[in-house]
Amino acid sequence: MTRTEFEELVAEALDRIPPELTRLMDNVAVFVEDEPPADDPELLGLYEGTPLTERGEWYAGVLPDRISIYMGPTLRMCESREDVVAESEITVVHEIAHHFGIDDERLHALGYG
């Protein structure tokens, strides 16, 4: 799968997020990266920022939160295009959930581990 195809899958996963939720997302950008940090080579996605639940009056003029979706490990773990579609959607939802302040334990319980 090419990078362009993978980026399209991530964009499609974002498009499937319900509008009621995307309207609530604030100051966050989503990027597709080739590989995760060297210290976690199997990482599929990463949220970096301040979750909405932790923002207060002090939160102004800051750089956007960043969601990174990593193509390399996703493609290596998936056996088919359908697997890549499913895994990229799960990863996008997982990282957006972190933006909303949902932790890994709750995400695993909901099936987005």
XYZ file of N, CA, C and O in Angstrom:
452
model
N 0.850 -1.176 0.000
C 0.000 0.000 0.000
C 0.895 1.238 0.000
O 1.867 1.305 0.749
N 0.535 2.215 -0.812
C 1.317 3.444 -0.881
C 0.951 4.368 0.284
O -0.092 4.200 0.932
N 1.801 5.343 0.495
C 1.524 6.329 1.544
C 0.230 7.086 1.237
O -0.573 7.348 2.138
N 0.028 7.428 -0.020
C -1.187 8.148 -0.405
C -2.425 7.327 -0.077
O -3.408 7.859 0.469
N -2.396 6.028 -0.373
C -3.532 5.160 -0.061
C -3.768 5.093 1.444
O -4.915 5.135 1.911
N -2.678 4.996 2.215
C -2.813 4.930 3.666
C -3.377 6.245 4.204
O -4.258 6.242 5.076
N -2.893 7.362 3.694
C -3.412 8.665 4.125
C -4.904 8.772 3.827
O -5.670 9.326 4.622
N -5.337 8.232 2.679
C -6.763 8.250 2.337
C -7.567 7.411 3.328
O -8.673 7.805 3.709
N -7.017 6.273 3.743
C -7.712 5.445 4.742
C -7.864 6.186 6.062
O -8.915 6.108 6.712
N -6.821 6.890 6.473
C -6.892 7.665 7.712
C -7.933 8.778 7.562
O -8.745 9.006 8.469
N -7.946 9.445 6.412
C -8.935 10.508 6.169
C -10.354 9.930 6.202
O -11.263 10.548 6.769
N -10.537 8.754 5.615
C -11.852 8.109 5.634
C -12.259 7.731 7.055
O -13.430 7.865 7.426
N -11.301 7.269 7.853
C -11.590 6.945 9.256
C -12.020 8.206 10.006
O -12.964 8.164 10.812
N -11.362 9.312 9.733
C -11.747 10.581 10.363
C -13.146 11.000 9.928
O -13.933 11.503 10.736
N -13.460 10.769 8.660
C -14.785 11.128 8.154
C -15.892 10.315 8.806
O -17.040 10.755 8.840
N -15.567 9.124 9.311
C -16.572 8.272 9.946
C -16.820 8.624 11.417
O -17.737 8.085 12.038
N -16.019 9.511 11.951
C -16.262 9.972 13.317
C -17.570 10.773 13.298
O -17.744 11.648 12.453
N -18.492 10.493 14.199
C -19.775 11.218 14.188
C -19.582 12.731 14.279
O -18.740 13.214 15.047
N -20.355 13.476 13.498
C -20.232 14.941 13.495
C -20.392 15.565 14.874
O -19.780 16.591 15.168
N -21.210 14.927 15.735
C -21.386 15.472 17.088
C -20.064 15.491 17.846
O -19.850 16.340 18.711
N -19.193 14.527 17.544
C -17.885 14.484 18.204
C -16.872 15.389 17.519
O -16.105 16.076 18.191
N -16.854 15.392 16.197
C -15.858 16.224 15.502
C -16.089 17.703 15.788
O -15.128 18.469 15.830
N -17.343 18.079 16.022
C -17.614 19.484 16.378
C -16.993 19.849 17.722
O -16.678 21.007 17.974
N -16.829 18.866 18.589
C -16.267 19.118 19.914
C -14.737 19.102 19.923
O -14.122 19.584 20.872
N -14.143 18.519 18.890
C -12.676 18.475 18.836
C -12.150 19.895 18.699
O -12.706 20.707 17.960
N -11.087 20.195 19.441
C -10.589 21.561 19.462
C -9.066 21.582 19.476
O -8.445 20.946 20.330
N -8.499 22.296 18.524
C -7.065 22.542 18.481
C -6.270 21.240 18.436
O -5.377 20.995 19.250
N -6.608 20.402 17.458
C -5.907 19.133 17.287
C -5.674 18.903 15.794
O -6.532 19.214 14.974
N -4.503 18.390 15.465
C -4.147 18.082 14.078
C -3.761 16.604 13.991
O -3.154 16.057 14.905
N -4.117 15.978 12.867
C -3.833 14.557 12.657
C -2.814 14.430 11.532
O -2.972 15.040 10.470
N -1.777 13.627 11.780
C -0.703 13.421 10.809
C -0.492 11.938 10.578
O -0.654 11.132 11.491
N -0.092 11.595 9.368
C 0.366 10.246 9.065
C 1.886 10.312 9.025
O 2.465 11.163 8.356
N 2.516 9.428 9.778
C 3.967 9.329 9.817
C 4.367 7.939 9.340
O 3.604 6.980 9.503
N 5.564 7.826 8.783
C 6.033 6.521 8.316
C 6.271 5.558 9.473
O 5.804 4.425 9.453
N 7.011 6.000 10.476
C 7.417 5.128 11.576
C 7.281 5.843 12.917
O 7.433 7.061 12.998
N 7.027 5.079 13.973
C 6.945 5.651 15.322
C 8.351 5.922 15.869
O 9.350 5.560 15.241
N 8.427 6.497 17.060
C 9.732 6.699 17.698
C 10.478 5.365 17.844
O 9.853 4.311 18.050
N 11.775 5.417 17.747
C 12.608 4.207 17.781
C 12.423 3.393 19.059
O 12.586 2.172 19.040
N 12.064 4.044 20.157
C 11.915 3.318 21.419
C 10.591 2.550 21.526
O 10.375 1.811 22.484
N 9.697 2.699 20.532
C 8.422 1.973 20.532
C 8.046 1.616 19.084
O 7.077 2.143 18.533
N 8.812 0.714 18.452
C 8.672 0.462 17.017
C 7.350 -0.168 16.579
O 7.049 -0.171 15.392
N 6.547 -0.665 17.508
C 5.267 -1.279 17.134
C 4.073 -0.372 17.419
O 2.921 -0.772 17.230
N 4.341 0.856 17.823
C 3.286 1.819 18.137
C 2.503 2.165 16.874
O 3.086 2.483 15.841
N 1.189 2.104 16.947
C 0.345 2.385 15.786
C -0.109 3.837 15.728
O -0.345 4.381 14.654
N -0.241 4.460 16.894
C -0.683 5.845 16.943
C -0.251 6.491 18.241
O 0.075 5.800 19.212
N -0.247 7.822 18.246
C 0.193 8.554 19.435
C -0.559 9.872 19.523
O -0.661 10.604 18.533
N -1.079 10.158 20.713
C -1.700 11.454 20.999
C -0.741 12.240 21.863
O -0.288 11.750 22.901
N -0.446 13.458 21.447
C 0.414 14.351 22.220
C -0.331 15.669 22.411
O -0.690 16.324 21.425
N -0.572 16.033 23.635
C -1.260 17.285 23.892
C -1.942 17.299 25.238
O -1.653 16.476 26.106
N -2.876 18.203 25.379
C -3.651 18.345 26.607
C -5.091 17.950 26.312
O -5.769 18.619 25.528
N -5.548 16.847 26.902
C -6.928 16.412 26.649
C -7.940 17.504 27.002
O -7.697 18.337 27.887
N -9.062 17.473 26.325
C -10.110 18.474 26.579
C -10.516 18.514 28.041
O -10.820 19.579 28.576
N -10.500 17.365 28.699
C -10.916 17.279 30.098
C -9.937 17.935 31.058
O -10.271 18.156 32.221
N -8.731 18.246 30.584
C -7.720 18.845 31.460
C -7.445 20.311 31.137
O -6.600 20.940 31.779
N -8.119 20.838 30.157
C -7.892 22.234 29.777
C -8.656 23.159 30.716
O -9.777 22.893 31.105
N -8.001 24.243 31.047
C -8.629 25.221 31.930
C -8.491 26.614 31.351
O -8.199 26.793 30.162
N -8.648 27.591 32.208
C -8.542 28.986 31.780
C -7.170 29.310 31.220
O -7.022 30.209 30.401
N -6.161 28.589 31.658
C -4.787 28.809 31.211
C -4.575 28.376 29.765
O -3.601 28.759 29.133
N -5.505 27.591 29.212
C -5.310 27.008 27.894
C -5.682 28.024 26.811
O -6.847 28.173 26.441
N -4.671 28.734 26.339
C -4.876 29.698 25.252
C -3.541 29.921 24.557
O -2.484 29.888 25.185
N -3.603 30.088 23.268
C -2.400 30.402 22.505
C -1.385 29.269 22.437
O -0.200 29.526 22.249
N -1.821 28.042 22.601
C -0.901 26.906 22.566
C -0.942 26.245 21.190
O -1.915 26.376 20.447
N 0.117 25.542 20.870
C 0.146 24.793 19.622
C -0.908 23.699 19.654
O -1.277 23.211 20.731
N -1.389 23.281 18.493
C -2.398 22.221 18.471
C -1.880 20.912 19.052
O -0.690 20.601 18.958
N -2.798 20.161 19.651
C -2.489 18.780 20.018
C -2.139 18.061 18.719
O -2.566 18.467 17.634
N -1.424 16.958 18.850
C -0.975 16.225 17.668
C -1.355 14.753 17.799
O -1.047 14.120 18.816
N -2.008 14.252 16.780
C -2.281 12.828 16.674
C -1.453 12.313 15.506
O -1.572 12.818 14.385
N -0.613 11.325 15.781
C 0.194 10.696 14.734
C -0.301 9.276 14.528
O -0.488 8.530 15.490
N -0.509 8.919 13.274
C -0.883 7.556 12.898
C 0.305 7.000 12.113
O 0.739 7.613 11.131
N 0.831 5.865 12.552
C 2.064 5.320 11.980
C 1.780 4.224 10.957
O 1.204 3.179 11.278
N 2.196 4.477 9.741
C 1.923 3.583 8.630
C 2.719 2.286 8.712
O 2.163 1.195 8.515
N 4.010 2.364 8.975
C 4.881 1.189 8.946
C 4.398 0.032 9.805
O 4.178 -1.076 9.300
N 4.231 0.236 11.111
C 3.800 -0.877 11.956
C 2.393 -1.375 11.617
O 2.104 -2.566 11.738
N 1.528 -0.474 11.156
C 0.183 -0.896 10.773
C 0.247 -1.852 9.589
O -0.372 -2.919 9.607
N 1.027 -1.488 8.585
C 1.131 -2.350 7.400
C 1.820 -3.673 7.721
O 1.441 -4.715 7.186
N 2.787 -3.634 8.624
C 3.505 -4.871 8.979
C 2.619 -5.852 9.755
O 2.766 -7.059 9.623
N 1.690 -5.337 10.545
C 0.870 -6.235 11.363
C -0.369 -6.743 10.630
O -0.976 -7.709 11.055
N -0.739 -6.098 9.536
C -1.959 -6.456 8.823
C -1.642 -7.362 7.631
O -0.646 -7.179 6.954
N -2.546 -8.313 7.400
C -2.347 -9.275 6.319
C -3.087 -8.903 5.043
O -2.774 -9.437 3.979
N -4.070 -8.013 5.126
C -4.850 -7.657 3.949
C -5.228 -6.180 4.008
O -5.109 -5.536 5.053
N -5.714 -5.689 2.893
C -6.189 -4.303 2.847
C -7.328 -4.101 3.843
O -7.394 -3.069 4.509
N -8.197 -5.089 3.952
C -9.314 -4.995 4.893
C -8.814 -4.871 6.327
O -9.383 -4.130 7.129
N -7.747 -5.593 6.642
C -7.145 -5.487 7.975
C -6.605 -4.074 8.209
O -6.750 -3.523 9.301
N -5.971 -3.503 7.183
C -5.419 -2.148 7.308
C -6.552 -1.145 7.512
O -6.438 -0.248 8.348
N -7.642 -1.293 6.776
C -8.790 -0.396 6.936
C -9.305 -0.467 8.371
O -9.498 0.563 9.029
N -9.515 -1.684 8.859
C -10.042 -1.852 10.223
C -9.072 -1.316 11.271
O -9.477 -0.597 12.190
N -7.804 -1.656 11.135
C -6.822 -1.236 12.147
C -6.609 0.267 12.133
O -6.469 0.889 13.191
N -6.592 0.889 10.970
C -6.412 2.341 10.918
C -7.606 3.049 11.550
O -7.444 4.045 12.259
N -8.811 2.503 11.348
C -9.987 3.109 11.963
C -9.936 2.973 13.489
O -10.217 3.933 14.215
N -9.570 1.801 13.977
C -9.446 1.599 15.420
C -8.406 2.555 16.004
O -8.628 3.170 17.055
N -7.282 2.707 15.322
C -6.217 3.576 15.819
C -6.652 5.034 15.835
O -6.406 5.756 16.810
N -7.324 5.483 14.789
C -7.807 6.867 14.744
C -8.782 7.121 15.897
O -8.661 8.112 16.631
N -9.738 6.226 16.087
C -10.710 6.386 17.177
C -9.994 6.386 18.530
O -10.291 7.204 19.408
N -9.041 5.479 18.693
C -8.276 5.372 19.943
C -7.590 6.701 20.273
O -7.689 7.196 21.400
N -6.899 7.276 19.303
C -6.155 8.514 19.563
C -7.083 9.704 19.767
O -6.819 10.566 20.608
N -8.175 9.760 19.030
C -9.150 10.842 19.243
C -9.769 10.719 20.633
O -10.018 11.729 21.307
N -9.999 9.504 21.073
C -10.531 9.304 22.420
C -9.591 9.890 23.469
O -10.049 10.469 24.468
N -8.282 9.756 23.257
C -7.331 10.379 24.191
C -7.519 11.895 24.207
O -7.396 12.530 25.257
N -7.800 12.500 23.049
C -8.062 13.939 22.973
C -9.254 14.309 23.866
O -9.278 15.386 24.458
N -10.221 13.392 23.973
C -11.395 13.621 24.815
C -11.162 13.198 26.269
O -12.074 13.250 27.086
N -9.947 12.744 26.580
C -9.617 12.404 27.963
C -9.904 10.971 28.356
O -9.899 10.636 29.537
N -10.156 10.091 27.401
C -10.434 8.688 27.699
C -9.113 7.933 27.756
O -8.314 8.001 26.818
N -8.886 7.203 28.842
C -7.607 6.524 29.024
C -7.582 5.146 28.360
O -8.609 4.621 27.927
N -6.387 4.562 28.299
C -6.196 3.268 27.635
C -7.044 2.158 28.253
O -7.586 1.321 27.543
N -7.171 2.144 29.574
C -7.945 1.098 30.237
C -9.389 1.097 29.741
O -9.953 0.051 29.400
N -9.994 2.263 29.677
C -11.379 2.369 29.207
C -11.470 2.007 27.729
O -12.418 1.326 27.310
N -10.507 2.437 26.933
C -10.514 2.123 25.499
C -10.403 0.617 25.259
O -11.086 0.078 24.397
N -9.568 -0.049 26.040
C -9.448 -1.498 25.906
C -10.773 -2.168 26.256
O -11.192 -3.110 25.591
N -11.434 -1.682 27.289
C -12.725 -2.246 27.680
C -13.780 -2.054 26.594
O -14.669 -2.886 26.425
N -13.646 -0.972 25.823
C -14.594 -0.684 24.742
C -14.214 -1.369 23.431
O -14.934 -1.271 22.444
N -13.049 -2.051 23.414
C -12.627 -2.748 22.202
C -11.755 -1.931 21.280
O -11.544 -2.300 20.125
N -11.235 -0.830 21.767
C -10.349 0.015 20.965
C -8.919 -0.029 21.499
O -8.235 0.966 21.544
N -8.478 -1.207 21.891
C -7.159 -1.380 22.469
C -6.111 -1.422 21.434
O -5.011 -1.196 21.496
